[in-house]
Every structure is written in structure tokens, then in C-alpha cells.
């Protein structure tokens, strides 16, 4: 399944709410397809809020392996790709921290 | 807020704000008052600064745009400021650094976090609340426990990684975050929040860590 960011978010790609729209589209595709491809068409985002809410927070409940296996992000500008990687790793660390805290409290 | 702007030297830059075109003075964009995050304004500031600082690459322009977007989203998501905010952008071509400042007249970072009953911060002073907000991931005043709490940390990392610093003024504290860590200063009580990020956009980001995408 292919998602064009421009189709989902139109011209608004800065706010967390815009990111939520993108994530909902991804989550819908997640249930229906083996892989989900998100195409940024080289549009510059430069918003941590959008990339975090749209994609990175998936790592709060999915493993990085699962994300790598099922989600493809294409045509993202290089600075945005770097930012998205950083945000996703931060969310994955947050999840691991939460899991260890929960395990520790058992 | 006017009084505070005057104290920190903003007032002399003040103009009518609104939707007037960007006005350039040597090294400074005239102070602008915003009542919402305007992505076109942010992009035009980033493009203009990138033209003014020699050697600024597309990546550096991206960094400037990212910083302004995060500073402004903080204001309009968390500050509860009836006057919106004031934005100041300056550049120093010789030192190749840019300074972006956003000042709002809202409730201030310490009150915003205490209002959300972040338990560990209830008895902390304004300085320590600011330090927690800027250095600890996951501390956010976003409603309903939704994800957040990355913006200020990201700004600090961007600035420090690029030879700069972040200054935060709120409540009775002023904290400057540098590579060596936070330094606390006393400040006249200010009910809103003022944040300035000072960095050299031409310094490249550190090598990427694990690649997910």
C-alpha cells in the first residue's frame, strides 16, 4: 500500500495534528497490507512535531524490527530522513525504558 | 511583556508586526509579533538567514526552519499566551552564527508543567523545572498524556552540537544550556517564556546513529 504525504496532509505538514492524519493513514494500511510505503516526494518537512507524531511515535508500541520490515519511507529529503531516524530511535528508547521500568516493578 | 522586552533589548526592534513584509536591518530581521504558527513566515526567515550566513547549506537552512517551527509550536501548544509571541532573528556573518528568539506572554514553562501535575516537579524551583523540561525526554505539558516532550531537548542538542547554546527565561530563572551543562542565573520575574537559540548552522550534524529509514 502506498501513501502520498501530499494526498493525506495537503499543504499543511508542520503541526502535530497533521502528523496524526498521516499516522492514521499508516495505521489503516498496517492492518490491510504487508508493507506500507510513505512517499514524501522530496517535500521538505523540517518539523520534528510532524515527523514525530506522524511516524516516530509508532516506535512507542512497535519494535524497530517490525517497523523496518513493514514500513518504507521514500523520497524524504536527507535532513528530514536524519531527523526522522533520530526521533524514531528516541521513541524506541522511551519504549524500552518504560518496559524495563514496568518489568522492574513486577 | 513590553517591559521585559525592553529589559533584554528587544523593544528597540519592535514594530507593528502583523503581515508586513520582512524588513531587514544589518544583521537583524525586525521583530515580528505572531498570533499563530505561520509556516510560510518560518520558511522565508530560514531562507533569508541562509542567504546571509556564508557557507550555509540546504541542511543548515533545514536546521533553522526546524528550530523556528519547534519554538513556535511550543508557544502555540503550551504557552496559553493571549498576545501570541514575538520573534527575533539575527545573524552574524563573520562568526557564521544565527540567533533565533521567541518570547511569549503566557504562563511560562514552570507553571505549564506544574499545571499538568508532573509529580517530580511540584516542589522544584523554576530553574530546576526549566532544566528538566530542556534535558529530560518525555516531560511535556501536552494534554491527555499524549506523546511529546522532544522539542526543547532537540533544540538544545542542535545548538550544543553546533557550538552554541540555548537560553531560557521563565518565572524567576534564567538558564543557559551549553555543552558544559546548564548554568543558572537569577532573573526578574517574568510570567511568560523567552527562549533564544544561538548556533552555527554551518557546523554539520554529528554522524547518524542507527538507520531505521
Tab-separated table of C-alpha atoms in Angstrom:
chain	number	residue	atom	x	y	z
A	1	UNK	CA	0.000	0.000	0.000
A	2	UNK	CA	1.340	3.414	-0.954
A	3	UNK	CA	0.573	6.664	0.868
A	4	UNK	CA	1.468	10.023	-0.615
A	5	UNK	CA	2.036	12.553	2.159
A	6	UNK	CA	0.733	15.293	-0.102
A	7	UNK	CA	-2.591	13.457	-0.544
A	8	UNK	CA	-3.110	12.915	3.172
A	9	UNK	CA	-1.867	16.219	4.550
A	10	UNK	CA	-2.396	18.568	1.598
A	11	UNK	CA	-0.291	21.702	2.153
A	12	UNK	CA	-0.194	21.518	5.952
A	13	UNK	CA	2.771	19.451	7.075
A	14	UNK	CA	4.072	21.186	10.181
A	15	UNK	CA	1.708	20.617	13.079
A	16	UNK	CA	1.224	17.578	15.304
A	17	UNK	CA	-2.366	17.369	14.056
A	18	UNK	CA	-1.029	16.995	10.504
A	19	UNK	CA	1.185	14.195	11.747
A	20	UNK	CA	-1.777	12.474	13.357
A	21	UNK	CA	-3.544	12.391	9.971
A	22	UNK	CA	-0.522	10.755	8.385
A	23	UNK	CA	-0.195	8.215	11.203
A	24	UNK	CA	-3.843	7.271	10.988
A	25	UNK	CA	-3.383	6.593	7.272
A	26	UNK	CA	-0.340	4.432	8.057
A	27	UNK	CA	-2.198	2.552	10.782
A	28	UNK	CA	-5.073	1.820	8.418
A	29	UNK	CA	-2.639	0.467	5.847
A	30	UNK	CA	-0.813	-1.505	8.531
A	31	UNK	CA	-3.868	-3.652	9.109
A	32	UNK	CA	-4.589	-4.226	5.437
A	33	UNK	CA	-1.244	-4.661	3.713
A	34	UNK	CA	2.060	-6.486	4.110
A	35	UNK	CA	4.040	-3.310	3.584
A	36	UNK	CA	3.178	0.358	3.798
A	37	UNK	CA	5.128	2.824	1.686
A	38	UNK	CA	5.059	6.505	2.617
A	39	UNK	CA	6.152	8.795	-0.206
A	40	UNK	CA	7.315	12.307	0.728
A	41	UNK	CA	8.087	13.278	-2.894
A	42	UNK	CA	11.116	15.287	-1.710
A	43	UNK	CA	8.918	17.826	0.071
A	44	UNK	CA	10.899	19.490	2.865
A	45	UNK	CA	9.206	18.974	6.229
A	46	UNK	CA	11.592	20.489	8.828
A	47	UNK	CA	9.145	19.840	11.635
A	48	UNK	CA	10.019	17.458	14.440
A	49	UNK	CA	6.422	17.592	15.659
A	50	UNK	CA	5.061	16.372	12.322
A	51	UNK	CA	7.607	13.588	11.826
A	52	UNK	CA	7.375	12.508	15.444
A	53	UNK	CA	3.600	12.335	15.543
A	54	UNK	CA	3.280	11.001	12.008
A	55	UNK	CA	5.816	8.183	12.150
A	56	UNK	CA	8.243	8.112	15.084
A	57	UNK	CA	5.651	7.501	17.806
A	58	UNK	CA	4.881	4.158	16.142
A	59	UNK	CA	8.055	3.031	17.917
A	60	UNK	CA	6.313	3.532	21.262
A	61	UNK	CA	4.303	0.377	20.622
A	62	UNK	CA	6.048	-1.452	17.765
A	63	UNK	CA	9.554	-2.869	17.710
A	64	UNK	CA	12.107	-1.305	15.389
A	65	UNK	CA	12.402	-4.645	13.580
A	66	UNK	CA	8.686	-4.649	12.889
A	67	UNK	CA	8.799	-1.056	11.683
A	68	UNK	CA	11.780	-1.735	9.437
A	69	UNK	CA	10.095	-4.812	7.999
A	70	UNK	CA	6.742	-3.268	7.250
A	71	UNK	CA	7.192	0.477	6.769
A	72	UNK	CA	9.059	2.015	3.847
A	73	UNK	CA	9.669	5.747	3.797
A	74	UNK	CA	10.734	7.005	0.382
A	75	UNK	CA	11.729	10.292	-1.225
A	76	UNK	CA	12.357	12.021	2.081
A	77	UNK	CA	14.964	14.795	1.934
A	78	UNK	CA	18.249	13.816	3.564
A	79	UNK	CA	17.979	16.249	6.542
A	80	UNK	CA	14.424	15.060	7.203
A	81	UNK	CA	15.448	11.416	6.956
A	82	UNK	CA	18.186	12.008	9.518
A	83	UNK	CA	15.721	13.791	11.790
A	84	UNK	CA	13.146	11.019	11.437
A	85	UNK	CA	15.734	8.365	12.321
A	86	UNK	CA	16.747	10.342	15.389
A	87	UNK	CA	13.155	10.807	16.541
A	88	UNK	CA	12.260	7.159	15.958
A	89	UNK	CA	15.267	5.957	17.924
A	90	UNK	CA	14.330	8.340	20.744
A	91	UNK	CA	10.817	6.911	20.869
A	92	UNK	CA	12.179	3.354	20.785
A	93	UNK	CA	14.470	4.174	23.730
A	94	UNK	CA	11.483	5.639	25.548
A	95	UNK	CA	9.558	2.405	24.996
A	96	UNK	CA	12.449	0.244	26.177
A	97	UNK	CA	12.812	2.457	29.268
A	98	UNK	CA	9.121	2.068	30.036
A	99	UNK	CA	9.315	-1.707	29.544
A	100	UNK	CA	12.316	-2.055	31.861
A	101	UNK	CA	10.621	0.112	34.485
A	102	UNK	CA	7.475	-1.998	34.258
A	103	UNK	CA	9.455	-5.252	34.455
A	104	UNK	CA	11.386	-3.850	37.426
A	105	UNK	CA	8.213	-3.037	39.309
A	106	UNK	CA	6.773	-6.566	38.932
B	1	UNK	CA	5.890	41.687	28.391
B	2	UNK	CA	6.777	45.042	26.865
B	3	UNK	CA	8.780	45.880	29.966
B	4	UNK	CA	10.580	42.580	29.749
B	5	UNK	CA	11.280	43.002	26.046
B	6	UNK	CA	12.801	46.348	26.854
B	7	UNK	CA	14.958	44.841	29.588
B	8	UNK	CA	16.512	42.296	27.272
B	9	UNK	CA	16.876	44.739	24.405
B	10	UNK	CA	14.019	43.571	22.231
B	11	UNK	CA	11.960	46.671	22.418
B	12	UNK	CA	14.149	48.746	20.161
B	13	UNK	CA	13.395	46.315	17.371
B	14	UNK	CA	9.678	46.413	17.940
B	15	UNK	CA	7.472	47.381	15.064
B	16	UNK	CA	3.868	46.931	14.177
B	17	UNK	CA	4.213	43.218	13.386
B	18	UNK	CA	1.225	41.763	11.593
B	19	UNK	CA	1.566	40.712	7.999
B	20	UNK	CA	4.049	43.355	6.884
B	21	UNK	CA	6.857	42.046	4.646
B	22	UNK	CA	10.114	41.038	6.301
B	23	UNK	CA	12.216	44.106	6.986
B	24	UNK	CA	15.962	43.752	7.018
B	25	UNK	CA	18.377	45.802	9.090
B	26	UNK	CA	22.060	44.890	9.144
B	27	UNK	CA	22.225	41.566	10.953
B	28	UNK	CA	18.646	41.643	12.154
B	29	UNK	CA	15.152	40.907	10.982
B	30	UNK	CA	12.723	43.295	12.569
B	31	UNK	CA	10.856	41.864	15.496
B	32	UNK	CA	7.613	40.246	14.420
B	33	UNK	CA	4.552	39.542	16.512
B	34	UNK	CA	2.744	36.335	15.551
B	35	UNK	CA	-0.641	35.071	16.674
B	36	UNK	CA	-0.229	31.668	15.032
B	37	UNK	CA	2.493	29.493	13.584
B	38	UNK	CA	2.848	30.615	10.003
B	39	UNK	CA	4.904	28.025	8.061
B	40	UNK	CA	5.482	30.431	5.177
B	41	UNK	CA	6.933	33.044	7.512
B	42	UNK	CA	9.184	30.417	9.096
B	43	UNK	CA	10.415	29.221	5.714
B	44	UNK	CA	11.085	32.743	4.493
B	45	UNK	CA	13.096	33.558	7.630
B	46	UNK	CA	15.129	30.362	7.198
B	47	UNK	CA	15.802	31.134	3.539
B	48	UNK	CA	16.797	34.682	4.305
B	49	UNK	CA	19.163	33.727	7.123
B	50	UNK	CA	20.686	31.016	4.957
B	51	UNK	CA	21.461	33.640	2.318
B	52	UNK	CA	23.048	35.963	4.883
B	53	UNK	CA	25.386	33.480	6.571
B	54	UNK	CA	28.188	32.391	4.237
B	55	UNK	CA	28.522	28.682	3.629
B	56	UNK	CA	25.032	27.865	4.806
B	57	UNK	CA	23.916	24.684	3.130
B	58	UNK	CA	20.461	23.304	2.473
B	59	UNK	CA	20.887	21.219	5.595
B	60	UNK	CA	21.666	24.321	7.645
B	61	UNK	CA	18.583	26.031	6.278
B	62	UNK	CA	16.604	22.971	7.296
B	63	UNK	CA	18.023	23.295	10.821
B	64	UNK	CA	16.986	26.944	11.105
B	65	UNK	CA	13.490	26.139	9.877
B	66	UNK	CA	13.238	23.204	12.260
B	67	UNK	CA	14.279	25.328	15.256
B	68	UNK	CA	11.785	28.077	14.482
B	69	UNK	CA	8.993	25.567	13.919
B	70	UNK	CA	9.663	23.924	17.286
B	71	UNK	CA	9.960	27.223	19.162
B	72	UNK	CA	6.678	28.445	17.722
B	73	UNK	CA	4.820	25.186	18.238
B	74	UNK	CA	5.858	25.291	21.880
B	75	UNK	CA	4.261	28.700	22.195
B	76	UNK	CA	1.012	27.892	20.450
B	77	UNK	CA	0.585	24.429	22.004
B	78	UNK	CA	1.623	25.136	25.563
B	79	UNK	CA	2.051	28.791	26.436
B	80	UNK	CA	-1.541	29.991	26.638
B	81	UNK	CA	-0.359	33.435	25.554
B	82	UNK	CA	-3.023	35.985	24.722
B	83	UNK	CA	-0.568	38.133	22.826
B	84	UNK	CA	0.902	35.300	20.762
B	85	UNK	CA	4.640	35.759	20.624
B	86	UNK	CA	7.446	37.957	19.406
B	87	UNK	CA	10.054	36.513	17.078
B	88	UNK	CA	13.517	37.909	16.643
B	89	UNK	CA	16.100	36.576	14.188
B	90	UNK	CA	19.660	37.810	13.972
B	91	UNK	CA	22.781	36.651	12.199
B	92	UNK	CA	26.490	37.321	12.477
B	93	UNK	CA	28.069	36.662	9.107
B	94	UNK	CA	31.665	36.795	10.389
B	95	UNK	CA	31.066	34.330	13.207
B	96	UNK	CA	28.706	32.334	10.979
B	97	UNK	CA	26.120	32.022	13.704
B	98	UNK	CA	22.419	32.788	13.889
B	99	UNK	CA	20.284	33.674	16.884
B	100	UNK	CA	16.581	32.944	16.986
B	101	UNK	CA	14.495	34.203	19.882
B	102	UNK	CA	10.838	33.717	20.696
B	103	UNK	CA	9.158	35.496	23.611
B	104	UNK	CA	5.580	34.880	24.698
B	105	UNK	CA	3.320	36.354	27.341
B	106	UNK	CA	1.839	33.074	28.512
B	107	UNK	CA	2.030	31.158	31.755
B	108	UNK	CA	5.697	30.185	31.487
B	109	UNK	CA	7.284	26.744	31.271
B	110	UNK	CA	7.376	26.113	35.063
B	111	UNK	CA	3.663	26.855	35.535
B	112	UNK	CA	2.683	24.918	32.398
B	113	UNK	CA	4.430	21.803	33.680
B	114	UNK	CA	3.217	22.154	37.245
B	115	UNK	CA	-0.317	22.635	35.933
B	116	UNK	CA	-0.072	19.218	34.289
B	117	UNK	CA	0.824	17.776	37.681
B	118	UNK	CA	4.199	16.435	36.663
B	119	UNK	CA	4.757	14.961	40.119
B	120	UNK	CA	8.520	15.276	40.253
B	121	UNK	CA	8.360	19.000	39.504
B	122	UNK	CA	5.762	20.161	42.006
B	123	UNK	CA	8.277	21.201	44.637
B	124	UNK	CA	11.110	22.193	42.326
B	125	UNK	CA	12.168	25.769	41.767
B	126	UNK	CA	11.637	27.435	38.414
B	127	UNK	CA	15.276	26.865	37.457
B	128	UNK	CA	15.074	23.113	38.042
B	129	UNK	CA	11.763	22.822	36.206
B	130	UNK	CA	13.308	24.553	33.207
B	131	UNK	CA	16.323	22.230	33.347
B	132	UNK	CA	14.025	19.184	33.461
B	133	UNK	CA	11.979	20.469	30.527
B	134	UNK	CA	15.056	21.049	28.396
B	135	UNK	CA	17.086	17.981	29.306
B	136	UNK	CA	14.655	15.142	30.101
B	137	UNK	CA	12.781	13.462	27.286
B	138	UNK	CA	9.103	12.780	27.787
B	139	UNK	CA	8.406	15.721	30.116
B	140	UNK	CA	5.640	17.661	28.447
B	141	UNK	CA	2.623	19.776	29.267
B	142	UNK	CA	0.652	18.212	26.409
B	143	UNK	CA	-2.886	17.270	27.313
B	144	UNK	CA	-4.064	13.726	27.966
B	145	UNK	CA	-0.635	12.174	28.347
B	146	UNK	CA	-0.120	12.277	24.588
B	147	UNK	CA	3.408	11.849	23.264
B	148	UNK	CA	5.513	14.961	23.283
B	149	UNK	CA	8.403	16.389	25.214
B	150	UNK	CA	11.025	16.191	22.495
B	151	UNK	CA	11.088	19.724	21.131
B	152	UNK	CA	13.154	21.568	23.716
B	153	UNK	CA	15.595	18.691	24.075
B	154	UNK	CA	16.049	18.592	20.341
B	155	UNK	CA	16.715	22.340	20.238
B	156	UNK	CA	19.347	22.019	22.946
B	157	UNK	CA	21.034	19.152	21.116
B	158	UNK	CA	21.018	21.065	17.835
B	159	UNK	CA	22.505	24.183	19.423
B	160	UNK	CA	25.145	22.462	21.533
B	161	UNK	CA	26.177	20.161	18.700
B	162	UNK	CA	26.727	23.240	16.564
B	163	UNK	CA	28.844	25.199	19.009
B	164	UNK	CA	26.028	27.233	20.521
B	165	UNK	CA	23.660	27.442	23.415
B	166	UNK	CA	20.020	27.778	24.395
B	167	UNK	CA	18.854	30.418	26.861
B	168	UNK	CA	15.516	30.041	28.633
B	169	UNK	CA	13.945	32.716	30.818
B	170	UNK	CA	10.737	31.987	32.728
B	171	UNK	CA	9.448	32.624	36.229
B	172	UNK	CA	12.375	33.889	38.275
B	173	UNK	CA	15.037	31.885	36.481
B	174	UNK	CA	17.314	32.263	33.533
B	175	UNK	CA	19.130	29.118	32.442
B	176	UNK	CA	21.758	28.914	29.736
B	177	UNK	CA	22.385	25.452	28.290
B	178	UNK	CA	25.847	24.963	26.838
B	179	UNK	CA	27.981	21.959	26.025
B	180	UNK	CA	29.345	22.091	29.566
B	181	UNK	CA	25.818	21.849	31.019
B	182	UNK	CA	23.196	24.267	32.334
B	183	UNK	CA	24.113	27.479	34.163
B	184	UNK	CA	21.516	29.142	36.359
B	185	UNK	CA	21.104	32.881	36.821
B	186	UNK	CA	18.617	34.953	38.784
B	187	UNK	CA	16.172	36.837	36.607
B	188	UNK	CA	13.497	39.453	37.215
B	189	UNK	CA	10.194	37.607	37.469
B	190	UNK	CA	8.734	37.056	34.004
B	191	UNK	CA	5.383	35.411	33.601
B	192	UNK	CA	5.859	34.259	30.020
B	193	UNK	CA	8.729	32.361	28.430
B	194	UNK	CA	11.651	33.690	26.435
B	195	UNK	CA	13.850	31.250	24.553
B	196	UNK	CA	16.842	32.082	22.443
B	197	UNK	CA	18.837	29.578	20.445
B	198	UNK	CA	22.284	30.608	19.263
B	199	UNK	CA	24.227	28.304	16.980
B	200	UNK	CA	26.413	27.970	13.900
B	201	UNK	CA	24.261	26.313	11.255
B	202	UNK	CA	27.307	25.649	9.082
B	203	UNK	CA	28.677	23.095	11.542
B	204	UNK	CA	27.443	19.737	10.243
B	205	UNK	CA	25.343	17.441	12.386
B	206	UNK	CA	27.076	14.509	14.058
B	207	UNK	CA	27.163	11.271	12.066
B	208	UNK	CA	23.825	9.476	12.087
B	209	UNK	CA	23.252	6.647	14.516
B	210	UNK	CA	21.250	3.574	13.601
B	211	UNK	CA	19.356	3.953	10.352
B	212	UNK	CA	15.730	2.924	10.509
B	213	UNK	CA	14.589	4.527	7.265
